[in-house]
PDB file of C-alpha atoms in Angstrom:
ATOM      1  CA  MET A   2     -66.257  -0.989  34.160  1.00 51.00           C
ATOM      2  CA  ILE A   3     -67.134   2.119  32.142  1.00 56.00           C
ATOM      3  CA  ALA A   4     -64.366   4.065  33.885  1.00 58.00           C
ATOM      4  CA  GLU A   5     -61.770   1.455  32.847  1.00 61.00           C
ATOM      5  CA  ALA A   6     -62.851   1.576  29.197  1.00 59.00           C
ATOM      6  CA  HIS A   7     -61.944   5.277  29.041  1.00 63.00           C
ATOM      7  CA  ARG A   8     -58.659   4.925  30.931  1.00 68.00           C
ATOM      8  CA  ARG A   9     -55.601   6.075  28.935  1.00 77.00           C
ATOM      9  CA  GLY A  10     -51.881   6.095  29.634  1.00 79.00           C
ATOM     10  CA  LEU A  11     -49.620   3.963  31.780  1.00 77.00           C
ATOM     11  CA  THR A  12     -49.335   3.492  35.480  1.00 87.00           C
ATOM     12  CA  VAL A  13     -46.057   4.267  37.191  1.00 88.00           C
ATOM     13  CA  LEU A  14     -45.506   0.562  37.817  1.00 88.00           C
ATOM     14  CA  GLU A  15     -45.930  -0.296  34.121  1.00 88.00           C
ATOM     15  CA  LEU A  16     -43.565   2.503  33.139  1.00 87.00           C
ATOM     16  CA  LEU A  17     -40.910   1.305  35.599  1.00 89.00           C
ATOM     17  CA  CYS A  18     -41.179  -2.261  34.262  1.00 90.00           C
ATOM     18  CA  VAL A  19     -40.655  -1.060  30.680  1.00 92.00           C
ATOM     19  CA  LEU A  20     -37.666   1.064  31.727  1.00 91.00           C
ATOM     20  CA  GLY A  21     -36.172  -1.903  33.594  1.00 90.00           C
ATOM     21  CA  VAL A  22     -36.453  -4.167  30.544  1.00 91.00           C
ATOM     22  CA  LEU A  23     -34.873  -1.467  28.332  1.00 91.00           C
ATOM     23  CA  ALA A  24     -32.004  -1.027  30.801  1.00 89.00           C
ATOM     24  CA  VAL A  25     -31.266  -4.774  30.771  1.00 86.00           C
ATOM     25  CA  LEU A  26     -31.311  -4.873  26.953  1.00 86.00           C
ATOM     26  CA  LEU A  27     -29.049  -1.826  26.716  1.00 82.00           C
ATOM     27  CA  ALA A  28     -26.588  -3.276  29.239  1.00 81.00           C
ATOM     28  CA  ALA A  29     -26.388  -6.487  27.200  1.00 80.00           C
ATOM     29  CA  ALA A  30     -25.862  -4.678  23.871  1.00 74.00           C
ATOM     30  CA  LEU A  31     -23.365  -2.008  24.964  1.00 71.00           C
ATOM     31  CA  PRO A  32     -20.211  -4.213  25.063  1.00 71.00           C
ATOM     32  CA  GLN A  33     -20.917  -5.467  21.545  1.00 70.00           C
ATOM     33  CA  VAL A  34     -21.412  -1.937  20.205  1.00 65.00           C
ATOM     34  CA  SER A  35     -18.156  -0.730  21.759  1.00 68.00           C
ATOM     35  CA  ALA A  36     -16.273  -3.649  20.172  1.00 74.00           C
ATOM     36  CA  VAL A  37     -17.645  -2.790  16.714  1.00 79.00           C
ATOM     37  CA  TRP A  38     -17.039   0.968  16.918  1.00 82.00           C
ATOM     38  CA  PRO A  39     -13.305   0.949  15.954  1.00 86.00           C
ATOM     39  CA  ARG A  40     -14.130  -1.071  12.835  1.00 88.00           C
ATOM     40  CA  VAL A  41     -16.816   1.449  11.924  1.00 90.00           C
ATOM     41  CA  LEU A  42     -14.318   4.308  12.303  1.00 91.00           C
ATOM     42  CA  ALA A  43     -11.707   2.484  10.189  1.00 94.00           C
ATOM     43  CA  ASP A  44     -14.329   1.831   7.493  1.00 95.00           C
ATOM     44  CA  GLN A  45     -15.380   5.477   7.557  1.00 95.00           C
ATOM     45  CA  ALA A  46     -11.769   6.679   7.276  1.00 96.00           C
ATOM     46  CA  ALA A  47     -11.037   4.326   4.362  1.00 97.00           C
ATOM     47  CA  ARG A  48     -14.176   5.396   2.503  1.00 97.00           C
ATOM     48  CA  GLN A  49     -13.433   9.087   3.026  1.00 97.00           C
ATOM     49  CA  LEU A  50      -9.836   8.684   1.857  1.00 98.00           C
ATOM     50  CA  ALA A  51     -10.987   6.711  -1.203  1.00 98.00           C
ATOM     51  CA  ALA A  52     -13.534   9.416  -2.053  1.00 97.00           C
ATOM     52  CA  ASP A  53     -10.891  12.141  -1.758  1.00 97.00           C
ATOM     53  CA  LEU A  54      -8.470  10.160  -3.945  1.00 98.00           C
ATOM     54  CA  GLU A  55     -11.191   9.651  -6.546  1.00 98.00           C
ATOM     55  CA  LEU A  56     -11.897  13.384  -6.441  1.00 96.00           C
ATOM     56  CA  ALA A  57      -8.179  14.072  -6.992  1.00 97.00           C
ATOM     57  CA  ARG A  58      -8.281  11.788 -10.032  1.00 98.00           C
ATOM     58  CA  VAL A  59     -11.313  13.591 -11.457  1.00 97.00           C
ATOM     59  CA  ARG A  60      -9.624  16.960 -10.889  1.00 96.00           C
ATOM     60  CA  ALA A  61      -6.531  15.765 -12.754  1.00 97.00           C
ATOM     61  CA  ILE A  62      -8.667  14.790 -15.736  1.00 97.00           C
ATOM     62  CA  HIS A  63     -10.821  17.930 -15.599  1.00 97.00           C
ATOM     63  CA  ARG A  64      -7.876  20.345 -15.301  1.00 95.00           C
ATOM     64  CA  ASN A  65      -5.610  18.350 -17.608  1.00 96.00           C
ATOM     65  CA  SER A  66      -2.810  18.588 -15.065  1.00 96.00           C
ATOM     66  CA  ARG A  67      -1.185  16.460 -12.407  1.00 97.00           C
ATOM     67  CA  VAL A  68      -2.891  16.263  -9.010  1.00 97.00           C
ATOM     68  CA  ARG A  69      -1.142  14.730  -6.028  1.00 96.00           C
ATOM     69  CA  ALA A  70      -2.415  13.314  -2.758  1.00 97.00           C
ATOM     70  CA  ALA A  71       0.280  13.742  -0.094  1.00 97.00           C
ATOM     71  CA  LEU A  72      -0.263  11.639   3.033  1.00 98.00           C
ATOM     72  CA  GLU A  73       1.664  12.304   6.258  1.00 97.00           C
ATOM     73  CA  LEU A  74       1.710   9.052   8.218  1.00 96.00           C
ATOM     74  CA  ALA A  75       2.786  10.448  11.600  1.00 95.00           C
ATOM     75  CA  SER A  76       0.097  13.141  11.795  1.00 96.00           C
ATOM     76  CA  ALA A  77      -2.700  11.091  10.148  1.00 97.00           C
ATOM     77  CA  GLN A  78      -3.293  13.959   7.726  1.00 97.00           C
ATOM     78  CA  TYR A  79      -3.360  14.262   3.974  1.00 98.00           C
ATOM     79  CA  ARG A  80      -3.818  17.010   1.456  1.00 97.00           C
ATOM     80  CA  ILE A  81      -4.649  17.323  -2.199  1.00 97.00           C
ATOM     81  CA  GLU A  82      -2.175  19.355  -4.259  1.00 97.00           C
ATOM     82  CA  VAL A  83      -2.587  20.611  -7.831  1.00 97.00           C
ATOM     83  CA  GLU A  84       0.356  21.184 -10.153  1.00 96.00           C
ATOM     84  CA  SER A  85       0.624  24.735 -11.424  1.00 92.00           C
ATOM     85  CA  GLU A  86       3.637  26.130 -13.264  1.00 92.00           C
ATOM     86  CA  GLY A  87       5.798  23.156 -12.343  1.00 90.00           C
ATOM     87  CA  ARG A  88       5.049  23.085  -8.605  1.00 96.00           C
ATOM     88  CA  PHE A  89       2.334  21.509  -6.484  1.00 96.00           C
ATOM     89  CA  ASP A  90       0.120  23.924  -4.557  1.00 96.00           C
ATOM     90  CA  PRO A  91      -2.208  22.732  -1.778  1.00 96.00           C
ATOM     91  CA  GLU A  92      -5.885  22.847  -2.560  1.00 93.00           C
ATOM     92  CA  GLY A  93      -7.869  23.459   0.588  1.00 92.00           C
ATOM     93  CA  ALA A  94      -6.995  22.649   4.161  1.00 96.00           C
ATOM     94  CA  PRO A  95      -5.333  19.378   5.168  1.00 97.00           C
ATOM     95  CA  ARG A  96      -7.775  16.583   5.927  1.00 96.00           C
ATOM     96  CA  ARG A  97      -7.397  14.522   9.094  1.00 96.00           C
ATOM     97  CA  LEU A  98      -8.428  10.943   9.725  1.00 95.00           C
ATOM     98  CA  PRO A  99     -11.020  10.437  12.504  1.00 92.00           C
ATOM     99  CA  ALA A 100      -9.704  10.518  16.078  1.00 90.00           C
ATOM    100  CA  GLY A 101      -8.041   7.235  17.014  1.00 91.00           C
ATOM    101  CA  ILE A 102      -7.467   6.197  13.395  1.00 96.00           C
ATOM    102  CA  GLY A 103      -4.038   6.437  11.793  1.00 96.00           C
ATOM    103  CA  PHE A 104      -2.117   5.387   8.719  1.00 97.00           C
ATOM    104  CA  ASP A 105      -0.389   2.018   9.053  1.00 96.00           C
ATOM    105  CA  ALA A 106       3.031   2.122   7.388  1.00 94.00           C
ATOM    106  CA  ALA A 107       3.482  -1.661   7.661  1.00 93.00           C
ATOM    107  CA  GLY A 108       0.352  -2.299   5.592  1.00 93.00           C
ATOM    108  CA  SER A 109       1.042   0.458   3.075  1.00 95.00           C
ATOM    109  CA  THR A 110       3.213   0.649  -0.021  1.00 94.00           C
ATOM    110  CA  ARG A 111       5.239   3.514  -1.488  1.00 91.00           C
ATOM    111  CA  VAL A 112       6.167   4.898   1.942  1.00 95.00           C
ATOM    112  CA  VAL A 113       9.131   7.264   1.675  1.00 95.00           C
ATOM    113  CA  GLY A 114      10.267   9.298   4.674  1.00 95.00           C
ATOM    114  CA  GLY A 115       7.005   8.815   6.549  1.00 94.00           C
ATOM    115  CA  ARG A 116       4.958   9.991   3.563  1.00 96.00           C
ATOM    116  CA  ILE A 117       2.975   8.444   0.767  1.00 96.00           C
ATOM    117  CA  SER A 118       2.559  10.417  -2.421  1.00 96.00           C
ATOM    118  CA  ILE A 119       0.107   9.419  -5.143  1.00 97.00           C
ATOM    119  CA  THR A 120       0.130  11.517  -8.310  1.00 97.00           C
ATOM    120  CA  PHE A 121      -2.733  11.334 -10.787  1.00 98.00           C
ATOM    121  CA  LEU A 122      -1.718  12.214 -14.322  1.00 97.00           C
ATOM    122  CA  PRO A 123      -3.897  14.281 -16.716  1.00 97.00           C
ATOM    123  CA  ARG A 124      -5.528  11.144 -18.124  1.00 97.00           C
ATOM    124  CA  GLY A 125      -6.459   9.905 -14.644  1.00 96.00           C
ATOM    125  CA  HIS A 126      -3.925   7.135 -14.213  1.00 96.00           C
ATOM    126  CA  THR A 127      -0.961   6.935 -11.852  1.00 95.00           C
ATOM    127  CA  ALA A 128       2.649   5.940 -12.399  1.00 85.00           C
ATOM    128  CA  ASP A 129       2.357   2.950 -10.052  1.00 88.00           C
ATOM    129  CA  ASN A 130      -0.026   1.004  -7.828  1.00 94.00           C
ATOM    130  CA  ALA A 131      -0.382   2.080  -4.201  1.00 96.00           C
ATOM    131  CA  THR A 132      -1.887   0.600  -1.057  1.00 97.00           C
ATOM    132  CA  ILE A 133      -2.720   2.773   1.942  1.00 98.00           C
ATOM    133  CA  ALA A 134      -3.675   1.070   5.197  1.00 97.00           C
ATOM    134  CA  VAL A 135      -5.684   2.831   7.893  1.00 97.00           C
ATOM    135  CA  ALA A 136      -5.873   1.226  11.318  1.00 96.00           C
ATOM    136  CA  ALA A 137      -7.712   1.598  14.605  1.00 93.00           C
ATOM    137  CA  PRO A 138      -5.916   1.138  17.951  1.00 88.00           C
ATOM    138  CA  ASN A 139      -7.460  -2.322  18.408  1.00 88.00           C
ATOM    139  CA  GLY A 140      -5.856  -3.546  15.173  1.00 88.00           C
ATOM    140  CA  GLN A 141      -8.858  -3.191  12.873  1.00 90.00           C
ATOM    141  CA  ARG A 142      -7.361  -2.327   9.491  1.00 94.00           C
ATOM    142  CA  ARG A 143      -8.816  -1.253   6.155  1.00 97.00           C
ATOM    143  CA  ARG A 144      -6.923  -0.722   2.922  1.00 98.00           C
ATOM    144  CA  VAL A 145      -7.391   1.795   0.133  1.00 98.00           C
ATOM    145  CA  ILE A 146      -5.917   0.530  -3.118  1.00 98.00           C
ATOM    146  CA  VAL A 147      -5.104   2.722  -6.118  1.00 98.00           C
ATOM    147  CA  SER A 148      -4.334   0.878  -9.352  1.00 97.00           C
ATOM    148  CA  ALA A 149      -2.007   2.171 -12.063  1.00 96.00           C
ATOM    149  CA  ALA A 150      -5.150   2.814 -14.137  1.00 97.00           C
ATOM    150  CA  GLY A 151      -6.326   5.218 -11.412  1.00 96.00           C
ATOM    151  CA  ARG A 152      -9.096   3.011 -10.034  1.00 97.00           C
ATOM    152  CA  VAL A 153      -9.620   3.525  -6.293  1.00 98.00           C
ATOM    153  CA  ARG A 154     -11.185   0.842  -4.104  1.00 97.00           C
ATOM    154  CA  THR A 155     -11.342  -0.177  -0.441  1.00 97.00           C
ATOM    155  CA  GLU A 156     -10.867  -3.564   1.221  1.00 94.00           C
TER     156      GLU A 156
END
């Protein structure tokens, strides 16, 4: 009895039982996690794009110049460009949407030649509203909406 009071740790049998229960729980949860993952990626892409568009707006106000976000639908890339001496120069490297996520032309507005261009004016507003849809292969879609006042939001 005294020896059992000082016993610490688990037996191999107890450890195997715990591992078996964990394996069953993991096997039950895995299909649900894999079904949610594309939505998580689409949400992440929409939030990142919205943050970059908001940053472009702030740069336009701060620099008192026009700043453009140029989105290439086919390559799922976009870049921020700053106007200098009448032309737009890229600022930084192009940004790419997460793997498996792309721009959805059918859910987007202002698509011209496979591109969407949103220009923020020095006061932070744009010439027109814009909607940019990002989509996962399973059809999960999120939208980034830019109002004429320059407000950026996701849906």
